[in-house]
XYZ file of C-alpha atoms in Angstrom:
393
model
C -0.529 32.556 2.172
C -0.180 32.075 -1.297
C -3.389 32.229 -3.762
C -3.203 28.656 -4.370
C -3.265 27.757 -0.778
C -6.583 29.776 -0.289
C -8.756 26.922 -1.875
C -7.510 24.546 0.835
C -10.092 22.728 2.574
C -12.161 19.675 2.213
C -13.154 18.470 -1.231
C -16.970 17.407 -1.484
C -18.227 15.172 -4.183
C -21.210 17.514 -4.485
C -19.250 20.706 -4.171
C -19.053 23.419 -7.102
C -17.593 22.270 -10.186
C -13.930 23.540 -9.764
C -13.151 26.691 -12.440
C -16.440 26.680 -13.974
C -16.548 23.142 -15.706
C -19.387 21.883 -17.279
C -21.058 18.693 -15.853
C -21.108 17.323 -19.782
C -16.951 17.954 -19.384
C -16.989 16.183 -15.823
C -18.809 13.337 -17.553
C -16.654 12.664 -20.693
C -13.492 13.087 -18.321
C -15.237 10.524 -15.911
C -15.143 7.999 -18.979
C -11.832 8.510 -19.656
C -10.470 8.129 -16.426
C -11.995 5.217 -15.784
C -8.675 3.103 -16.281
C -6.578 4.814 -14.037
C -8.408 3.894 -10.909
C -9.009 0.477 -11.659
C -6.837 -0.674 -8.461
C -9.074 0.909 -6.413
C -12.441 -0.603 -4.536
C -14.880 0.983 -2.799
C -14.064 4.444 -3.179
C -16.474 5.631 -5.506
C -16.719 9.048 -3.839
C -13.158 10.036 -3.512
C -12.567 8.809 -6.843
C -15.001 11.400 -8.502
C -13.584 13.992 -6.375
C -10.019 13.626 -7.514
C -11.465 13.369 -11.290
C -13.178 16.802 -10.736
C -10.087 17.882 -9.258
C -7.987 16.585 -11.991
C -9.483 19.364 -14.312
C -8.813 22.492 -12.122
C -5.884 21.169 -9.851
C -4.888 23.131 -6.274
C -1.331 23.193 -4.989
C -1.644 19.843 -2.737
C -3.821 17.079 -1.514
C -3.845 15.076 1.476
C -5.188 12.093 0.907
C -6.492 10.251 4.523
C -7.456 6.349 4.908
C -6.214 3.056 6.695
C -3.851 0.890 5.723
C -4.775 -0.929 2.200
C -8.047 1.307 1.610
C -6.331 2.487 -1.725
C -4.776 5.824 -0.840
C -1.335 5.181 -3.532
C -3.501 3.811 -5.950
C -5.714 6.908 -5.977
C -2.231 9.062 -5.432
C -0.819 7.454 -9.003
C -4.288 7.642 -10.904
C -4.189 11.407 -9.768
C -0.873 11.772 -10.799
C -1.818 10.287 -14.593
C -4.552 12.529 -14.871
C -3.083 15.152 -14.236
C 0.428 14.477 -15.962
C -1.531 13.175 -19.096
C -1.877 15.541 -22.078
C -5.511 14.470 -22.599
C -6.009 14.929 -18.515
C -6.155 11.277 -18.152
C -6.840 9.237 -21.067
C -5.937 5.955 -19.244
C -3.952 4.696 -22.437
C -1.462 6.687 -23.463
C 2.379 6.332 -22.823
C 1.987 9.050 -20.153
C -0.267 7.279 -18.139
C 1.107 3.995 -18.607
C 4.562 5.302 -17.490
C 2.809 6.998 -14.313
C 1.092 3.647 -13.243
C 3.645 1.848 -13.788
C 5.895 4.138 -11.656
C 8.441 5.296 -14.241
C 7.522 8.719 -15.040
C 9.993 11.372 -14.679
C 7.460 14.102 -13.569
C 5.912 11.454 -11.098
C 8.301 12.094 -7.956
C 7.418 9.200 -5.117
C 8.972 9.814 -1.862
C 9.244 6.982 0.800
C 10.219 7.207 4.555
C 13.990 5.321 4.366
C 13.257 4.104 7.855
C 10.222 3.591 10.580
C 9.397 7.161 10.577
C 9.241 9.481 7.738
C 12.584 11.428 8.796
C 13.613 15.021 8.189
C 15.843 14.300 5.309
C 12.675 12.036 3.391
C 10.647 15.324 4.119
C 13.326 17.117 2.597
C 13.750 15.067 -0.452
C 10.231 15.876 -1.237
C 10.743 19.624 -1.066
C 14.008 19.784 -3.342
C 12.285 18.081 -5.835
C 9.040 20.100 -5.810
C 11.379 22.660 -7.069
C 12.597 20.513 -10.015
C 11.090 21.716 -13.506
C 8.974 19.027 -15.140
C 10.786 17.503 -17.816
C 8.347 16.152 -20.142
C 4.917 17.585 -18.918
C 3.380 20.819 -18.004
C 3.740 20.113 -13.990
C 5.304 17.665 -12.020
C 3.516 15.479 -8.981
C 5.210 14.743 -5.680
C 4.074 12.075 -3.771
C 4.618 11.950 -0.042
C 3.706 8.867 1.128
C 3.195 7.721 5.507
C 3.091 11.508 6.600
C 1.546 10.146 9.732
C 5.096 9.047 10.663
C 6.434 12.049 10.206
C 5.541 13.840 13.710
C 9.138 16.287 13.790
C 9.526 16.715 10.025
C 6.000 17.422 9.162
C 6.411 21.006 10.048
C 9.056 21.470 7.354
C 6.137 21.350 4.826
C 4.442 24.284 5.954
C 6.558 27.020 3.769
C 6.597 25.092 0.971
C 2.637 24.500 1.280
C 2.045 28.053 1.868
C 4.192 29.375 -0.927
C 4.056 26.301 -3.601
C 6.446 26.097 -6.595
C 3.742 26.790 -9.622
C 4.973 24.151 -11.693
C 4.157 21.225 -8.789
C 1.180 19.280 -7.166
C 1.657 17.600 -3.987
C -0.205 14.568 -2.908
C 0.462 13.639 0.527
C -0.684 10.367 2.111
C -1.229 9.510 5.611
C -3.424 6.889 7.840
C -4.461 9.482 10.214
C -4.418 12.985 11.205
C -2.248 13.547 14.816
C -2.359 16.900 16.283
C 1.060 17.567 14.548
C -0.451 17.345 10.877
C -3.561 19.286 11.644
C -1.816 22.928 10.588
C -0.034 20.904 7.194
C -3.897 19.779 6.166
C -5.193 22.973 6.850
C -3.278 23.765 3.339
C -4.199 21.043 1.604
C -7.604 20.008 0.164
C -8.310 17.147 1.913
C -9.904 13.435 0.298
C -10.959 10.980 3.322
C -11.192 7.368 2.910
C -12.522 4.459 4.848
C -11.513 1.037 4.768
C -13.434 -1.232 1.871
C -15.684 -3.899 2.999
C -15.328 -7.281 2.474
C -18.466 -7.578 0.255
C -17.159 -4.321 -1.752
C -13.396 -6.100 -2.438
C -15.005 -9.522 -3.258
C -17.572 -7.661 -5.876
C -14.786 -5.409 -7.145
C -12.931 -9.023 -7.813
C -15.731 -10.418 -9.506
C -16.264 -7.457 -11.707
C -12.794 -7.972 -12.995
C -13.231 -11.468 -13.923
C -12.396 -13.374 -11.153
C -14.192 -16.765 -10.255
C -16.453 -16.376 -7.340
C -14.379 -18.894 -5.125
C -11.411 -17.188 -5.780
C -12.594 -13.799 -5.095
C -14.447 -14.788 -1.812
C -10.892 -16.114 -0.607
C -9.002 -13.075 -1.455
C -11.746 -10.795 0.214
C -11.698 -12.426 3.493
C -7.900 -12.551 3.564
C -7.376 -9.289 2.875
C -8.902 -7.531 5.667
C -9.935 -4.512 3.753
C -6.898 -4.341 1.828
C -8.059 -4.042 -2.178
C -5.322 -3.764 -3.460
C -3.515 -7.344 -1.671
C -7.098 -9.155 -2.755
C -6.390 -8.075 -6.189
C -2.879 -9.574 -5.715
C -4.132 -12.811 -4.117
C -7.126 -13.545 -6.161
C -4.475 -13.752 -9.167
C -2.045 -15.658 -7.391
C -2.264 -19.661 -7.839
C -0.273 -20.007 -5.260
C -2.226 -18.193 -2.828
C -4.322 -21.033 -1.538
C -1.882 -23.540 -1.044
C 0.213 -21.084 1.111
C -3.275 -20.128 3.315
C -3.043 -24.017 3.815
C 0.104 -23.941 4.802
C -0.189 -21.532 7.206
C -3.435 -22.843 8.731
C -1.697 -26.274 9.426
C 1.162 -24.623 11.764
C -0.714 -25.795 15.016
C -1.243 -29.594 14.074
C 2.531 -29.860 12.898
C 3.914 -28.073 15.438
C 5.456 -31.119 17.700
C 7.298 -28.942 20.596
C 10.634 -29.773 19.058
C 12.913 -26.663 17.718
C 13.832 -28.596 14.453
C 10.399 -28.592 13.413
C 9.279 -24.977 14.423
C 12.594 -24.027 12.561
C 11.568 -26.439 9.501
C 8.083 -24.607 9.513
C 9.594 -21.226 9.908
C 11.824 -21.979 6.804
C 8.838 -23.399 4.840
C 6.802 -20.502 5.071
C 9.743 -18.144 4.301
C 10.524 -19.679 1.121
C 6.918 -19.499 0.578
C 6.415 -16.125 0.935
C 9.720 -15.585 -1.441
C 8.077 -17.759 -4.070
C 5.078 -15.690 -4.178
C 7.050 -12.623 -5.056
C 7.744 -14.332 -8.166
C 5.178 -12.517 -10.529
C 6.130 -9.196 -9.175
C 9.603 -9.472 -9.858
C 8.918 -10.729 -13.350
C 6.735 -8.003 -13.948
C 9.600 -5.237 -12.349
C 12.030 -7.017 -14.692
C 9.645 -6.068 -18.158
C 9.693 -2.401 -16.752
C 13.494 -2.440 -16.670
C 13.047 -3.628 -20.238
C 10.765 -0.987 -20.956
C 12.749 1.972 -19.591
C 16.073 0.406 -21.534
C 13.854 0.508 -24.776
C 12.139 4.030 -24.354
C 15.634 5.591 -22.737
C 16.343 9.285 -23.940
C 19.790 9.834 -25.908
C 21.346 11.082 -22.819
C 22.751 8.428 -20.692
C 22.869 9.981 -17.282
C 19.171 10.445 -17.390
C 18.486 6.927 -18.773
C 20.720 5.950 -15.910
C 18.860 7.863 -13.213
C 15.808 6.487 -14.204
C 16.684 2.925 -14.195
C 18.160 3.493 -10.671
C 14.994 5.076 -9.655
C 13.090 2.372 -10.987
C 15.354 -0.325 -9.323
C 14.877 1.388 -5.805
C 11.302 1.542 -6.377
C 11.054 -2.111 -7.158
C 12.918 -2.799 -4.188
C 10.681 -0.964 -1.922
C 7.150 -2.650 -3.397
C 9.240 -6.097 -2.867
C 9.536 -5.629 0.736
C 6.263 -3.770 0.944
C 4.459 -7.201 -0.977
C 7.324 -9.578 1.158
C 5.305 -7.789 4.481
C 1.772 -7.951 3.251
C 2.032 -11.715 2.664
C 3.488 -12.057 5.966
C 1.055 -10.545 7.712
C -1.715 -12.510 5.215
C 0.024 -15.075 6.554
C -0.125 -14.559 10.127
C -3.679 -13.732 9.671
C -4.525 -17.259 8.528
C -2.460 -18.564 11.408
C -4.142 -16.371 13.899
C -7.821 -17.641 12.445
C -7.012 -21.228 12.952
C -5.894 -20.691 16.371
C -9.524 -18.971 16.568
C -11.013 -22.180 15.081
C -9.667 -24.010 17.831
C -11.243 -21.897 20.332
C -14.901 -22.604 18.771
C -14.335 -26.159 19.058
C -12.270 -26.744 22.156
C -15.110 -27.534 24.116
C -16.494 -30.658 22.143
C -15.600 -34.253 22.637
C -16.709 -34.044 26.450
C -13.104 -32.670 27.786
C -12.926 -31.693 31.262
C -13.338 -27.967 32.347
C -10.541 -27.919 33.728
C -8.910 -29.302 30.296
C -10.832 -26.969 28.243
C -10.015 -24.090 30.590
C -6.138 -24.845 29.700
C -6.372 -25.294 26.352
C -8.351 -21.888 25.874
C -5.796 -20.348 27.599
C -3.266 -21.562 25.471
C -4.878 -20.830 22.327
C -5.529 -17.650 23.590
C -1.637 -17.006 24.427
C -0.926 -18.339 20.752
C -3.346 -15.653 19.156
C -1.636 -12.792 21.240
C 1.882 -14.013 20.375
C 1.021 -14.046 16.858
C -0.606 -10.244 16.808
C 2.473 -9.379 18.622
C 4.478 -10.860 15.827
C 2.447 -8.892 13.238
C 2.786 -5.612 14.911
C 6.657 -6.205 14.871
C 6.779 -6.099 11.007
C 5.755 -2.411 11.008
C 9.031 -2.270 13.141
C 10.902 -3.377 10.343
C 11.854 -6.612 12.525
C 14.113 -9.149 10.775
C 11.759 -11.472 8.874
C 13.289 -14.677 8.900
C 14.591 -14.053 13.044
C 10.716 -13.233 13.155
C 9.672 -16.334 11.686
C 11.773 -18.324 13.619
C 10.810 -17.009 16.960
C 7.155 -17.339 16.566
C 7.297 -20.697 15.632
C 9.255 -21.869 18.712
C 7.037 -19.560 21.057
C 3.972 -21.307 19.547
C 5.774 -24.810 19.855
C 6.551 -23.846 23.519
C 2.583 -23.698 24.342
C 1.120 -26.784 25.793
C -1.007 -28.475 23.266
C -3.394 -30.917 25.335
C -3.904 -29.099 28.798
């Protein structure tokens, strides 16, 4: 294995400072990098590890953590620190473009389908052999490595003999047996899901009102990025109320079920408008800063549009997942109040059974989102299934 690979292993916050860097230099760098990791909550140890790593980077890093733990935000912040001429100032044009995902030396590869396929991995490998456009190096971020059971071994040769000007940042939710050898060629950064209290405190520290911060932290289920978006979304409370009102509004008819599916789907689409507005601004910035060579300008815009499409799809899925969580919570609330009012044991048992079936049906719909199901058809089927359940035992 090449010299770059010899330093692979598990990074620790208390380990030796890489390359003999002084403690004072680390402290200064920590302050300079603060803005790069502003979107990360509850991951102080991993943030510090990546700050240290940016001073003397290795060839490959593997960030492992559950969905919503901040893997992508950590990867992009780390990329900014690696590409910035000042080591991650957080304020220059390089840092801003990296954080916006439009820097030419940040290459992000995402799966085209339900799995990270062979062609996806090949794309990342090919990109790693390109020369940097502006910076001294380039960063290749490969997402969802845990979904590359068949394709992951293709990375081994490149990780063992890495291109000298590229740094790999691999992201995975967990390590399957197929990834153990790949992991051994990387510096491994391990994350845990942020707690609800950590997310709420993080939102409060960024100026969100307490009520909104607590509600968003509760609805985000450990996903800090989702919590940030919900806390800043003025329509979040109304959408939450709409999802929670579904059980009371279902009347057993298909017409009502389909109307509810359309209403909730439209609300999800409306929630994406702030993101789309930001994407329009990014495209305008790319046009304003475009280099003279029209081919490169066109390529940069096309890559940004593809990234925007993927991000909007991910946000839509997340919004649906949040809504389904609120819907399930509404049914769970019925379990705690179902025995009130002197109802007969048979009546309570039947209603409890129906409520449990409803919760299982909602959870199955949430799992189907992971398989790229047609979202509108999924919503219609869910509303019809819930409508068919008995409501009064």
